[in-house]
Amino acid sequence: MPASRETLATRIRAGMQRAGLSQQKLAESVGLDPSALSRALTCQRNFKSLEVALIAEKLGVTVQSLLAEEEEQRAPVLLAARAQPATSPALKSALERTDEILELDRLLSDVGFPSAVALPSFGDLAGSPHQQGEELAIRVRREMGCDDDHLPYDLAKFADLLERTLGIDVAFEPLPAGLDGLSVSTDGFCLALVSSGISGTRQRFTLAHEVGHLIAGDSQDLRIDESVLGRRLPDEERANSFAASFLMPARALRAEVPRALIDEGAVAELLGTYGVSLDALAFRLHNIGIVNAEGRDRMRRMSSGRIALRSGRTSDLQARGDRRAPGNLLYRAIQGYVQGKISVRPLASLLRVSPHQLLEELMPPSNVRRAESLDSMEPAL
């Protein structure tokens, strides 16, 4: 629940005192009539959502810190016990970005644009973590309506599909080395953040891995994966099994790959189809019984020009350093902006562009601008 009128006024007055601002100066800086600010501070009128956003920006505080009830005020996302930002620039960058995203989610919820994600629940899963991951992937694919179909190779299209069918927000950030991804689920909002500083095939596997954590309920409130490879904890083994099965369904692979010696041409074709690394493919074919251990190890040693130049290789190489804002959150933010509930600055921060540049893009061309409110404009992103 948002703070009461009295609590909000008290917090704003305290912020003004810390910033050394008079009512007159604060009113001028946010474009508010001084008498209107005075009435709001004395609880004779309510602050509007946009006014709160502008005042928070001027006071150098978050909207959430002004609006939340005392017991609801939450610190930034805490670190997992196994990692510290002082020793991991990638983790520090990822957590800062996650805090920004969660802050915007809370702001949008407060002004009437909540996230309403309800991830599918599959109950208790039997068997080993590996078997649980396999079964979970089968059920999730069925829920998405894609069963054994090939998933989009392009990372942006893959992210779009996950957002549309599961409601999970997906972000890519060019992080320093040291972190593959993280996932967080809180208050009906689910986020998978993947480092685009790693290879395209690893980004794809990491995204599927984080989806596995979210679907299994491992990400309450935060799940950090410094590396999705080589981890042997049960929930990590389950997430890796989920990712392999989700990206490479056993039934589809068995239909495409005969039980025979697999040459480099066949391997190159499979890599181009499933968008995974050579190691991931080799272990998957071994785990589902298509190749034996000797065949798996022989595949892992392949390094021909045909494999290096396989279909999709160019896209994989170009995927490094890409940035993608969470799509569902972005849509909610655009709605909030168009309806005058938030300022342009939170939207610009999400997109990593300057507010002035974004305002220019949101306005109609100068030769057709009319004196109509922004509420009636279609955003031209």
PDB file of C-alpha atoms in Angstrom, residues 254 257-262 267 278-302:
ATOM      1  CA  ARG A 254      16.134 -38.511 -31.982  1.00  0.00           C
ATOM      2  CA  VAL A 257      19.867 -37.765 -35.704  1.00  0.00           C
ATOM      3  CA  PRO A 258      20.234 -41.418 -36.732  1.00  0.00           C
ATOM      4  CA  ARG A 259      22.010 -43.823 -34.386  1.00  0.00           C
ATOM      5  CA  ALA A 260      25.140 -43.800 -36.517  1.00  0.00           C
ATOM      6  CA  LEU A 261      28.501 -42.141 -36.706  1.00  0.00           C
ATOM      7  CA  ILE A 262      27.858 -38.409 -36.715  1.00  0.00           C
ATOM      8  CA  VAL A 267      27.182 -31.620 -36.281  1.00  0.00           C
ATOM      9  CA  LEU A 278      29.525 -27.822 -29.443  1.00  0.00           C
ATOM     10  CA  ASP A 279      29.970 -28.987 -25.843  1.00  0.00           C
ATOM     11  CA  ALA A 280      26.275 -28.553 -25.018  1.00  0.00           C
ATOM     12  CA  LEU A 281      25.256 -30.553 -28.097  1.00  0.00           C
ATOM     13  CA  ALA A 282      27.773 -33.323 -27.453  1.00  0.00           C
ATOM     14  CA  PHE A 283      26.684 -33.831 -23.855  1.00  0.00           C
ATOM     15  CA  ARG A 284      23.002 -33.689 -24.788  1.00  0.00           C
ATOM     16  CA  LEU A 285      23.376 -36.367 -27.463  1.00  0.00           C
ATOM     17  CA  HIS A 286      25.252 -38.518 -24.973  1.00  0.00           C
ATOM     18  CA  ASN A 287      22.747 -37.981 -22.151  1.00  0.00           C
ATOM     19  CA  ILE A 288      19.813 -39.110 -24.293  1.00  0.00           C
ATOM     20  CA  GLY A 289      21.689 -42.122 -25.635  1.00  0.00           C
ATOM     21  CA  ILE A 290      22.303 -41.093 -29.245  1.00  0.00           C
ATOM     22  CA  VAL A 291      26.108 -41.253 -28.892  1.00  0.00           C
ATOM     23  CA  ASN A 292      28.292 -43.073 -26.402  1.00  0.00           C
ATOM     24  CA  ALA A 293      31.016 -41.469 -24.284  1.00  0.00           C
ATOM     25  CA  GLU A 294      33.595 -42.024 -27.029  1.00  0.00           C
ATOM     26  CA  GLY A 295      31.363 -40.364 -29.617  1.00  0.00           C
ATOM     27  CA  ARG A 296      30.689 -37.449 -27.257  1.00  0.00           C
ATOM     28  CA  ASP A 297      34.389 -36.826 -26.715  1.00  0.00           C
ATOM     29  CA  ARG A 298      35.124 -37.122 -30.429  1.00  0.00           C
ATOM     30  CA  MET A 299      32.446 -34.486 -31.140  1.00  0.00           C
ATOM     31  CA  ARG A 300      33.959 -32.135 -28.564  1.00  0.00           C
ATOM     32  CA  ARG A 301      37.291 -32.255 -30.408  1.00  0.00           C
ATOM     33  CA  MET A 302      35.796 -31.265 -33.776  1.00  0.00           C
TER      34      MET A 302
END
